[in-house]
Amino acid sequence: MHSNPTASAHCHKHKVRYAMKTSKILDEDTLNKIQISVIPESELYKHRMRENAILLIDSYLKKHNKAFLVRVTITYPQDYQEQPQPAHISQFAAKIIQHFSRKGYDPKYMWAREIASSPHHHYHFAIILNGNLIQHPAKVTSKAQELWGTTIGYEAKGLVNYDNSNMIKRDNFNFKESYIKSLTMLRYLTKALSKGQANDGLRDFGMSRLQ
């Protein structure tokens, strides 16, 4: 007896149909593992984040033949006396985008907030830069630390920690592998959301506007 997929979907009371867009650059077979037909409604936000990660990489590679991605973790001091402000991450993002824009690096970003057992939440922040102009993550990490310190008004040494980085070269032999690695780096941000949500009305995610 054949099951009715439509009827099956309706049995999931809190699930919705969602077809994730695929990369226009990478072949569909490579990304078919992230195609989804029925997902929990509570997961829809994360799946849209993952879709946006694909769109962000694709849009960047349409403009540049090299994309350099760096991901860092941004924290508050353990003894931070003030209440962390939701504007902090937006102000930091604006500062770092302004800095690298002035250098002509065409920066794009994505961030996610993670709620942990520490006194304050922290952020996972990823930035994409023109790989023809920059190849060293240390330049990004040191500038991020400086700008986070000016944002929260605190000595930021040790508060911005390098996670990983990757270069995508559009016409390179290992393009597919490097694309997937960068996509995985961005998709890690969606996993951060699954580690706890405060339901405090603050934003958990932000990114550059897609063009």
mmCIF file of N, CA and C in Angstrom, residues 23-149:
data_model
loop_
_atom_site.group_PDB
_atom_site.id
_atom_site.type_symbol
_atom_site.label_atom_id
_atom_site.label_comp_id
_atom_site.label_asym_id
_atom_site.label_seq_id
_atom_site.Cartn_x
_atom_site.Cartn_y
_atom_site.Cartn_z
ATOM 1 N N SER A 23 22.206 26.544 -4.161
ATOM 2 C CA SER A 23 23.216 27.433 -4.704
ATOM 3 C C SER A 23 23.072 27.523 -6.211
ATOM 4 N N LYS A 24 23.243 28.729 -6.750
ATOM 5 C CA LYS A 24 23.233 28.934 -8.189
ATOM 6 C C LYS A 24 24.619 28.687 -8.773
ATOM 7 N N ILE A 25 25.606 28.556 -7.892
ATOM 8 C CA ILE A 25 26.978 28.361 -8.338
ATOM 9 C C ILE A 25 27.399 26.906 -8.192
ATOM 10 N N LEU A 26 27.086 26.315 -7.038
ATOM 11 C CA LEU A 26 27.458 24.930 -6.796
ATOM 12 C C LEU A 26 26.393 24.009 -7.381
ATOM 13 N N ASP A 27 26.795 22.833 -7.891
ATOM 14 C CA ASP A 27 25.821 21.935 -8.496
ATOM 15 C C ASP A 27 24.848 21.406 -7.451
ATOM 16 N N GLU A 28 23.643 21.141 -7.895
ATOM 17 C CA GLU A 28 22.559 20.765 -6.983
ATOM 18 C C GLU A 28 22.817 19.445 -6.285
ATOM 19 N N ASP A 29 23.470 18.495 -6.950
ATOM 20 C CA ASP A 29 23.731 17.195 -6.332
ATOM 21 C C ASP A 29 24.573 17.327 -5.070
ATOM 22 N N THR A 30 25.492 18.291 -5.070
ATOM 23 C CA THR A 30 26.368 18.475 -3.915
ATOM 24 C C THR A 30 25.595 18.992 -2.707
ATOM 25 N N LEU A 31 24.564 19.778 -2.964
ATOM 26 C CA LEU A 31 23.829 20.387 -1.863
ATOM 27 C C LEU A 31 22.495 19.711 -1.564
ATOM 28 N N ASN A 32 22.209 18.586 -2.240
ATOM 29 C CA ASN A 32 20.880 18.007 -2.063
ATOM 30 C C ASN A 32 20.638 17.479 -0.658
ATOM 31 N N LYS A 33 21.700 17.290 0.117
ATOM 32 C CA LYS A 33 21.530 16.794 1.480
ATOM 33 C C LYS A 33 20.868 17.822 2.384
ATOM 34 N N ILE A 34 20.830 19.092 1.966
ATOM 35 C CA ILE A 34 20.189 20.097 2.809
ATOM 36 C C ILE A 34 18.818 20.493 2.269
ATOM 37 N N GLN A 35 18.326 19.774 1.263
ATOM 38 C CA GLN A 35 16.989 20.033 0.762
ATOM 39 C C GLN A 35 15.976 19.437 1.732
ATOM 40 N N ILE A 36 14.936 20.145 1.990
ATOM 41 C CA ILE A 36 13.983 19.762 3.032
ATOM 42 C C ILE A 36 12.570 19.874 2.484
ATOM 43 N N SER A 37 11.731 18.917 2.773
ATOM 44 C CA SER A 37 10.352 18.984 2.318
ATOM 45 C C SER A 37 9.404 19.319 3.461
ATOM 46 N N VAL A 38 9.611 18.670 4.610
ATOM 47 C CA VAL A 38 8.761 18.927 5.772
ATOM 48 C C VAL A 38 9.658 19.113 6.990
ATOM 49 N N ILE A 39 9.513 20.228 7.691
ATOM 50 C CA ILE A 39 10.365 20.502 8.848
ATOM 51 C C ILE A 39 9.503 21.017 9.995
ATOM 52 N N PRO A 40 9.971 20.903 11.238
ATOM 53 C CA PRO A 40 9.244 21.480 12.365
ATOM 54 C C PRO A 40 9.134 22.994 12.200
ATOM 55 N N GLU A 41 7.994 23.535 12.493
ATOM 56 C CA GLU A 41 7.782 24.974 12.339
ATOM 57 C C GLU A 41 8.786 25.765 13.172
ATOM 58 N N SER A 42 9.153 25.238 14.336
ATOM 59 C CA SER A 42 10.103 25.923 15.208
ATOM 60 C C SER A 42 11.496 25.999 14.591
ATOM 61 N N GLU A 43 11.774 25.144 13.593
ATOM 62 C CA GLU A 43 13.088 25.107 12.954
ATOM 63 C C GLU A 43 13.159 25.991 11.709
ATOM 64 N N LEU A 44 12.041 26.564 11.307
ATOM 65 C CA LEU A 44 11.995 27.320 10.057
ATOM 66 C C LEU A 44 12.989 28.470 10.053
ATOM 67 N N TYR A 45 13.122 29.156 11.182
ATOM 68 C CA TYR A 45 14.026 30.298 11.291
ATOM 69 C C TYR A 45 15.459 29.876 10.989
ATOM 70 N N LYS A 46 15.878 28.731 11.541
ATOM 71 C CA LYS A 46 17.248 28.255 11.330
ATOM 72 C C LYS A 46 17.472 27.847 9.877
ATOM 73 N N HIS A 47 16.474 27.245 9.268
ATOM 74 C CA HIS A 47 16.630 26.824 7.886
ATOM 75 C C HIS A 47 16.713 28.029 6.951
ATOM 76 N N ARG A 48 16.020 29.077 7.292
ATOM 77 C CA ARG A 48 16.143 30.294 6.490
ATOM 78 C C ARG A 48 17.530 30.911 6.652
ATOM 79 N N MET A 49 18.084 30.802 7.856
ATOM 80 C CA MET A 49 19.463 31.255 8.066
ATOM 81 C C MET A 49 20.427 30.473 7.181
ATOM 82 N N ARG A 50 20.231 29.158 7.114
ATOM 83 C CA ARG A 50 21.112 28.322 6.302
ATOM 84 C C ARG A 50 20.971 28.668 4.818
ATOM 85 N N GLU A 51 19.751 28.935 4.419
ATOM 86 C CA GLU A 51 19.536 29.358 3.038
ATOM 87 C C GLU A 51 20.240 30.680 2.767
ATOM 88 N N ASN A 52 20.142 31.607 3.714
ATOM 89 C CA ASN A 52 20.803 32.903 3.546
ATOM 90 C C ASN A 52 22.317 32.757 3.463
ATOM 91 N N ALA A 53 22.865 31.750 4.151
ATOM 92 C CA ALA A 53 24.303 31.507 4.078
ATOM 93 C C ALA A 53 24.703 31.148 2.650
ATOM 94 N N ILE A 54 23.899 30.317 1.995
ATOM 95 C CA ILE A 54 24.162 29.963 0.600
ATOM 96 C C ILE A 54 24.073 31.197 -0.289
ATOM 97 N N LEU A 55 23.008 31.977 -0.097
ATOM 98 C CA LEU A 55 22.807 33.157 -0.932
ATOM 99 C C LEU A 55 23.913 34.185 -0.729
ATOM 100 N N LEU A 56 24.411 34.294 0.512
ATOM 101 C CA LEU A 56 25.473 35.252 0.801
ATOM 102 C C LEU A 56 26.767 34.863 0.080
ATOM 103 N N ILE A 57 27.124 33.584 0.145
ATOM 104 C CA ILE A 57 28.329 33.131 -0.544
ATOM 105 C C ILE A 57 28.181 33.279 -2.054
ATOM 106 N N ASP A 58 27.028 32.868 -2.573
ATOM 107 C CA ASP A 58 26.805 32.967 -4.015
ATOM 108 C C ASP A 58 26.909 34.404 -4.516
ATOM 109 N N SER A 59 26.261 35.312 -3.807
ATOM 110 C CA SER A 59 26.265 36.707 -4.248
ATOM 111 C C SER A 59 27.676 37.291 -4.203
ATOM 112 N N TYR A 60 28.463 36.838 -3.224
ATOM 113 C CA TYR A 60 29.824 37.356 -3.114
ATOM 114 C C TYR A 60 30.693 36.838 -4.258
ATOM 115 N N LEU A 61 30.536 35.564 -4.590
ATOM 116 C CA LEU A 61 31.352 34.967 -5.640
ATOM 117 C C LEU A 61 30.953 35.444 -7.039
ATOM 118 N N LYS A 62 29.805 36.049 -7.160
ATOM 119 C CA LYS A 62 29.436 36.660 -8.434
ATOM 120 C C LYS A 62 30.234 37.938 -8.670
ATOM 121 N N LYS A 63 30.692 38.557 -7.582
ATOM 122 C CA LYS A 63 31.443 39.813 -7.677
ATOM 123 C C LYS A 63 32.943 39.597 -7.629
ATOM 124 N N HIS A 64 33.378 38.567 -6.888
ATOM 125 C CA HIS A 64 34.806 38.354 -6.668
ATOM 126 C C HIS A 64 35.173 36.896 -6.964
ATOM 127 N N ASN A 65 36.332 36.688 -7.547
ATOM 128 C CA ASN A 65 36.762 35.318 -7.820
ATOM 129 C C ASN A 65 37.394 34.649 -6.608
ATOM 130 N N LYS A 66 37.673 35.436 -5.550
ATOM 131 C CA LYS A 66 38.182 34.890 -4.295
ATOM 132 C C LYS A 66 37.394 35.482 -3.131
ATOM 133 N N ALA A 67 36.942 34.613 -2.253
ATOM 134 C CA ALA A 67 36.212 35.038 -1.057
ATOM 135 C C ALA A 67 36.911 34.480 0.171
ATOM 136 N N PHE A 68 37.338 35.367 1.063
ATOM 137 C CA PHE A 68 38.048 34.959 2.281
ATOM 138 C C PHE A 68 37.103 35.112 3.462
ATOM 139 N N LEU A 69 36.798 33.998 4.115
ATOM 140 C CA LEU A 69 35.845 33.986 5.226
ATOM 141 C C LEU A 69 36.585 33.741 6.534
ATOM 142 N N VAL A 70 36.289 34.557 7.533
ATOM 143 C CA VAL A 70 36.877 34.411 8.868
ATOM 144 C C VAL A 70 35.744 34.379 9.889
ATOM 145 N N ARG A 71 35.794 33.432 10.825
ATOM 146 C CA ARG A 71 34.780 33.366 11.880
ATOM 147 C C ARG A 71 35.448 33.489 13.242
ATOM 148 N N VAL A 72 34.863 34.311 14.094
ATOM 149 C CA VAL A 72 35.377 34.522 15.448
ATOM 150 C C VAL A 72 34.236 34.380 16.452
ATOM 151 N N THR A 73 34.608 34.174 17.701
ATOM 152 C CA THR A 73 33.642 34.182 18.809
ATOM 153 C C THR A 73 33.890 35.435 19.630
ATOM 154 N N ILE A 74 32.820 36.166 19.906
ATOM 155 C CA ILE A 74 32.910 37.440 20.627
ATOM 156 C C ILE A 74 32.196 37.307 21.963
ATOM 157 N N THR A 75 32.893 37.617 23.043
ATOM 158 C CA THR A 75 32.331 37.443 24.382
ATOM 159 C C THR A 75 32.373 38.748 25.178
ATOM 160 N N TYR A 76 31.640 38.747 26.273
ATOM 161 C CA TYR A 76 31.713 39.825 27.261
ATOM 162 C C TYR A 76 32.648 39.386 28.397
ATOM 163 N N PRO A 77 33.257 40.339 29.088
ATOM 164 C CA PRO A 77 34.082 39.970 30.253
ATOM 165 C C PRO A 77 33.230 39.295 31.325
ATOM 166 N N GLN A 78 33.816 38.364 32.022
ATOM 167 C CA GLN A 78 33.091 37.683 33.097
ATOM 168 C C GLN A 78 32.629 38.676 34.162
ATOM 169 N N ASP A 79 33.424 39.719 34.379
ATOM 170 C CA ASP A 79 33.089 40.690 35.428
ATOM 171 C C ASP A 79 32.445 41.955 34.850
ATOM 172 N N TYR A 80 31.874 41.838 33.666
ATOM 173 C CA TYR A 80 31.233 42.993 33.029
ATOM 174 C C TYR A 80 30.049 43.437 33.880
ATOM 175 N N GLN A 81 30.101 44.654 34.383
ATOM 176 C CA GLN A 81 29.110 45.121 35.349
ATOM 177 C C GLN A 81 27.830 45.646 34.698
ATOM 178 N N GLU A 82 27.949 46.130 33.477
ATOM 179 C CA GLU A 82 26.774 46.685 32.807
ATOM 180 C C GLU A 82 25.959 45.586 32.140
ATOM 181 N N GLN A 83 24.722 45.911 31.850
ATOM 182 C CA GLN A 83 23.869 44.971 31.141
ATOM 183 C C GLN A 83 24.239 44.978 29.658
ATOM 184 N N PRO A 84 24.578 43.822 29.064
ATOM 185 C CA PRO A 84 24.873 43.796 27.627
ATOM 186 C C PRO A 84 23.716 44.379 26.818
ATOM 187 N N GLN A 85 24.044 45.224 25.881
ATOM 188 C CA GLN A 85 23.031 45.911 25.093
ATOM 189 C C GLN A 85 22.862 45.249 23.727
ATOM 190 N N PRO A 86 21.627 45.118 23.259
ATOM 191 C CA PRO A 86 21.415 44.530 21.932
ATOM 192 C C PRO A 86 22.068 45.335 20.821
ATOM 193 N N ALA A 87 22.290 46.632 21.080
ATOM 194 C CA ALA A 87 22.918 47.482 20.066
ATOM 195 C C ALA A 87 24.407 47.208 19.918
ATOM 196 N N HIS A 88 25.016 46.542 20.884
ATOM 197 C CA HIS A 88 26.462 46.319 20.840
ATOM 198 C C HIS A 88 26.895 45.591 19.565
ATOM 199 N N ILE A 89 26.229 44.483 19.237
ATOM 200 C CA ILE A 89 26.652 43.693 18.086
ATOM 201 C C ILE A 89 26.398 44.453 16.786
ATOM 202 N N SER A 90 25.322 45.225 16.737
ATOM 203 C CA SER A 90 25.040 46.022 15.540
ATOM 204 C C SER A 90 26.076 47.123 15.371
ATOM 205 N N GLN A 91 26.451 47.754 16.484
ATOM 206 C CA GLN A 91 27.469 48.801 16.432
ATOM 207 C C GLN A 91 28.823 48.222 16.021
ATOM 208 N N PHE A 92 29.146 47.058 16.574
ATOM 209 C CA PHE A 92 30.405 46.400 16.216
ATOM 210 C C PHE A 92 30.423 46.057 14.729
ATOM 211 N N ALA A 93 29.329 45.477 14.236
ATOM 212 C CA ALA A 93 29.258 45.104 12.823
ATOM 213 C C ALA A 93 29.428 46.334 11.931
ATOM 214 N N ALA A 94 28.785 47.437 12.302
ATOM 215 C CA ALA A 94 28.899 48.669 11.514
ATOM 216 C C ALA A 94 30.345 49.165 11.481
ATOM 217 N N LYS A 95 31.033 49.067 12.624
ATOM 218 C CA LYS A 95 32.418 49.532 12.705
ATOM 219 C C LYS A 95 33.354 48.686 11.860
ATOM 220 N N ILE A 96 33.208 47.380 11.948
ATOM 221 C CA ILE A 96 34.140 46.521 11.221
ATOM 222 C C ILE A 96 33.864 46.572 9.719
ATOM 223 N N ILE A 97 32.594 46.726 9.356
ATOM 224 C CA ILE A 97 32.256 46.864 7.939
ATOM 225 C C ILE A 97 32.816 48.173 7.395
ATOM 226 N N GLN A 98 32.701 49.231 8.184
ATOM 227 C CA GLN A 98 33.242 50.521 7.761
ATOM 228 C C GLN A 98 34.755 50.460 7.584
ATOM 229 N N HIS A 99 35.425 49.805 8.542
ATOM 230 C CA HIS A 99 36.883 49.711 8.492
ATOM 231 C C HIS A 99 37.359 48.999 7.224
ATOM 232 N N PHE A 100 36.787 47.817 6.954
ATOM 233 C CA PHE A 100 37.257 47.052 5.806
ATOM 234 C C PHE A 100 36.717 47.588 4.481
ATOM 235 N N SER A 101 35.619 48.319 4.533
ATOM 236 C CA SER A 101 35.124 48.975 3.323
ATOM 237 C C SER A 101 36.091 50.068 2.880
ATOM 238 N N ARG A 102 36.625 50.801 3.845
ATOM 239 C CA ARG A 102 37.585 51.858 3.531
ATOM 240 C C ARG A 102 38.850 51.298 2.890
ATOM 241 N N LYS A 103 39.162 50.045 3.199
ATOM 242 C CA LYS A 103 40.326 49.404 2.600
ATOM 243 C C LYS A 103 40.002 48.780 1.246
ATOM 244 N N GLY A 104 38.725 48.824 0.871
ATOM 245 C CA GLY A 104 38.310 48.270 -0.405
ATOM 246 C C GLY A 104 38.099 46.769 -0.400
ATOM 247 N N TYR A 105 37.891 46.174 0.795
ATOM 248 C CA TYR A 105 37.786 44.716 0.913
ATOM 249 C C TYR A 105 36.368 44.190 0.694
ATOM 250 N N ASP A 106 35.412 45.074 0.472
ATOM 251 C CA ASP A 106 34.012 44.705 0.214
ATOM 252 C C ASP A 106 33.484 43.694 1.242
ATOM 253 N N PRO A 107 33.451 44.056 2.531
ATOM 254 C CA PRO A 107 33.050 43.107 3.582
ATOM 255 C C PRO A 107 31.553 42.815 3.631
ATOM 256 N N LYS A 108 31.243 41.565 3.939
ATOM 257 C CA LYS A 108 29.878 41.123 4.224
ATOM 258 C C LYS A 108 29.948 40.292 5.503
ATOM 259 N N TYR A 109 28.861 40.260 6.265
ATOM 260 C CA TYR A 109 28.932 39.579 7.561
ATOM 261 C C TYR A 109 27.676 38.791 7.861
ATOM 262 N N MET A 110 27.814 37.923 8.868
ATOM 263 C CA MET A 110 26.689 37.172 9.435
ATOM 264 C C MET A 110 27.028 36.873 10.890
ATOM 265 N N TRP A 111 26.057 37.011 11.789
ATOM 266 C CA TRP A 111 26.309 36.703 13.195
ATOM 267 C C TRP A 111 25.120 35.999 13.827
ATOM 268 N N ALA A 112 25.403 35.293 14.912
ATOM 269 C CA ALA A 112 24.353 34.637 15.690
ATOM 270 C C ALA A 112 24.684 34.756 17.167
ATOM 271 N N ARG A 113 23.669 34.933 17.972
ATOM 272 C CA ARG A 113 23.850 35.023 19.425
ATOM 273 C C ARG A 113 23.634 33.649 20.046
ATOM 274 N N GLU A 114 24.507 33.297 20.978
ATOM 275 C CA GLU A 114 24.368 32.030 21.683
ATOM 276 C C GLU A 114 24.189 32.285 23.172
ATOM 277 N N ILE A 115 23.215 31.612 23.739
ATOM 278 C CA ILE A 115 22.972 31.702 25.179
ATOM 279 C C ILE A 115 23.690 30.543 25.848
ATOM 280 N N ALA A 116 24.590 30.849 26.751
ATOM 281 C CA ALA A 116 25.379 29.808 27.408
ATOM 282 C C ALA A 116 25.205 29.906 28.918
ATOM 283 N N SER A 117 25.954 29.073 29.628
ATOM 284 C CA SER A 117 25.849 29.048 31.087
ATOM 285 C C SER A 117 26.622 30.190 31.738
ATOM 286 N N SER A 118 27.438 30.893 30.969
ATOM 287 C CA SER A 118 28.191 32.027 31.510
ATOM 288 C C SER A 118 27.231 33.167 31.829
ATOM 289 N N PRO A 119 27.677 34.167 32.598
ATOM 290 C CA PRO A 119 26.776 35.262 32.998
ATOM 291 C C PRO A 119 26.166 36.015 31.819
ATOM 292 N N HIS A 120 26.879 36.088 30.694
ATOM 293 C CA HIS A 120 26.388 36.841 29.545
ATOM 294 C C HIS A 120 26.389 35.967 28.293
ATOM 295 N N HIS A 121 25.505 36.309 27.371
ATOM 296 C CA HIS A 121 25.521 35.610 26.089
ATOM 297 C C HIS A 121 26.787 35.992 25.308
ATOM 298 N N HIS A 122 27.038 35.294 24.204
ATOM 299 C CA HIS A 122 28.158 35.650 23.342
ATOM 300 C C HIS A 122 27.721 35.515 21.891
ATOM 301 N N TYR A 123 28.588 35.926 20.984
ATOM 302 C CA TYR A 123 28.244 35.950 19.567
ATOM 303 C C TYR A 123 29.253 35.149 18.749
ATOM 304 N N HIS A 124 28.734 34.550 17.696
ATOM 305 C CA HIS A 124 29.575 33.970 16.649
ATOM 306 C C HIS A 124 29.451 34.908 15.455
ATOM 307 N N PHE A 125 30.578 35.404 14.984
ATOM 308 C CA PHE A 125 30.582 36.432 13.948
ATOM 309 C C PHE A 125 31.460 35.978 12.787
ATOM 310 N N ALA A 126 30.903 36.011 11.578
ATOM 311 C CA ALA A 126 31.649 35.641 10.378
ATOM 312 C C ALA A 126 31.679 36.820 9.420
ATOM 313 N N ILE A 127 32.814 37.022 8.790
ATOM 314 C CA ILE A 127 32.960 38.112 7.831
ATOM 315 C C ILE A 127 33.593 37.551 6.559
ATOM 316 N N ILE A 128 33.099 38.009 5.406
ATOM 317 C CA ILE A 128 33.637 37.610 4.110
ATOM 318 C C ILE A 128 34.301 38.832 3.483
ATOM 319 N N LEU A 129 35.522 38.637 2.981
ATOM 320 C CA LEU A 129 36.311 39.726 2.408
ATOM 321 C C LEU A 129 36.865 39.319 1.042
ATOM 322 N N ASN A 130 37.252 40.312 0.273
ATOM 323 C CA ASN A 130 37.843 40.071 -1.034
ATOM 324 C C ASN A 130 39.188 39.360 -0.867
ATOM 325 N N GLY A 131 39.233 38.094 -1.249
ATOM 326 C CA GLY A 131 40.428 37.289 -1.049
ATOM 327 C C GLY A 131 41.611 37.683 -1.912
ATOM 328 N N ASN A 132 41.398 38.559 -2.872
ATOM 329 C CA ASN A 132 42.519 39.073 -3.659
ATOM 330 C C ASN A 132 43.322 40.102 -2.870
ATOM 331 N N LEU A 133 42.724 40.647 -1.812
ATOM 332 C CA LEU A 133 43.343 41.731 -1.060
ATOM 333 C C LEU A 133 43.771 41.337 0.342
ATOM 334 N N ILE A 134 43.233 40.261 0.865
ATOM 335 C CA ILE A 134 43.581 39.839 2.224
ATOM 336 C C ILE A 134 43.525 38.317 2.300
ATOM 337 N N GLN A 135 44.528 37.735 2.953
ATOM 338 C CA GLN A 135 44.601 36.277 3.089
ATOM 339 C C GLN A 135 44.935 35.822 4.510
ATOM 340 N N HIS A 136 45.113 36.771 5.435
ATOM 341 C CA HIS A 136 45.567 36.415 6.784
ATOM 342 C C HIS A 136 44.489 36.745 7.830
ATOM 343 N N PRO A 137 43.990 35.754 8.544
ATOM 344 C CA PRO A 137 42.933 35.991 9.532
ATOM 345 C C PRO A 137 43.366 36.845 10.711
ATOM 346 N N ALA A 138 44.671 36.884 11.007
ATOM 347 C CA ALA A 138 45.140 37.652 12.169
ATOM 348 C C ALA A 138 44.778 39.132 12.036
ATOM 349 N N LYS A 139 44.792 39.642 10.806
ATOM 350 C CA LYS A 139 44.439 41.046 10.592
ATOM 351 C C LYS A 139 42.976 41.300 10.954
ATOM 352 N N VAL A 140 42.149 40.329 10.681
ATOM 353 C CA VAL A 140 40.723 40.452 10.986
ATOM 354 C C VAL A 140 40.486 40.323 12.492
ATOM 355 N N THR A 141 41.119 39.323 13.092
ATOM 356 C CA THR A 141 40.910 39.071 14.522
ATOM 357 C C THR A 141 41.385 40.240 15.380
ATOM 358 N N SER A 142 42.555 40.785 15.074
ATOM 359 C CA SER A 142 43.090 41.896 15.873
ATOM 360 C C SER A 142 42.225 43.140 15.740
ATOM 361 N N LYS A 143 41.753 43.412 14.535
ATOM 362 C CA LYS A 143 40.880 44.582 14.346
ATOM 363 C C LYS A 143 39.529 44.359 15.024
ATOM 364 N N ALA A 144 39.015 43.136 14.960
ATOM 365 C CA ALA A 144 37.750 42.828 15.621
ATOM 366 C C ALA A 144 37.868 43.031 17.135
ATOM 367 N N GLN A 145 38.989 42.610 17.700
ATOM 368 C CA GLN A 145 39.205 42.789 19.140
ATOM 369 C C GLN A 145 39.236 44.268 19.507
ATOM 370 N N GLU A 146 39.938 45.042 18.727
ATOM 371 C CA GLU A 146 40.005 46.485 18.980
ATOM 372 C C GLU A 146 38.628 47.139 18.905
ATOM 373 N N LEU A 147 37.864 46.795 17.885
ATOM 374 C CA LEU A 147 36.559 47.430 17.684
ATOM 375 C C LEU A 147 35.519 46.952 18.696
ATOM 376 N N TRP A 148 35.626 45.694 19.145
ATOM 377 C CA TRP A 148 34.712 45.217 20.182
ATOM 378 C C TRP A 148 34.987 45.956 21.494
ATOM 379 N N GLY A 149 36.269 46.203 21.786
ATOM 380 C CA GLY A 149 36.624 46.947 22.989
ATOM 381 C C GLY A 149 36.048 48.353 22.987
#
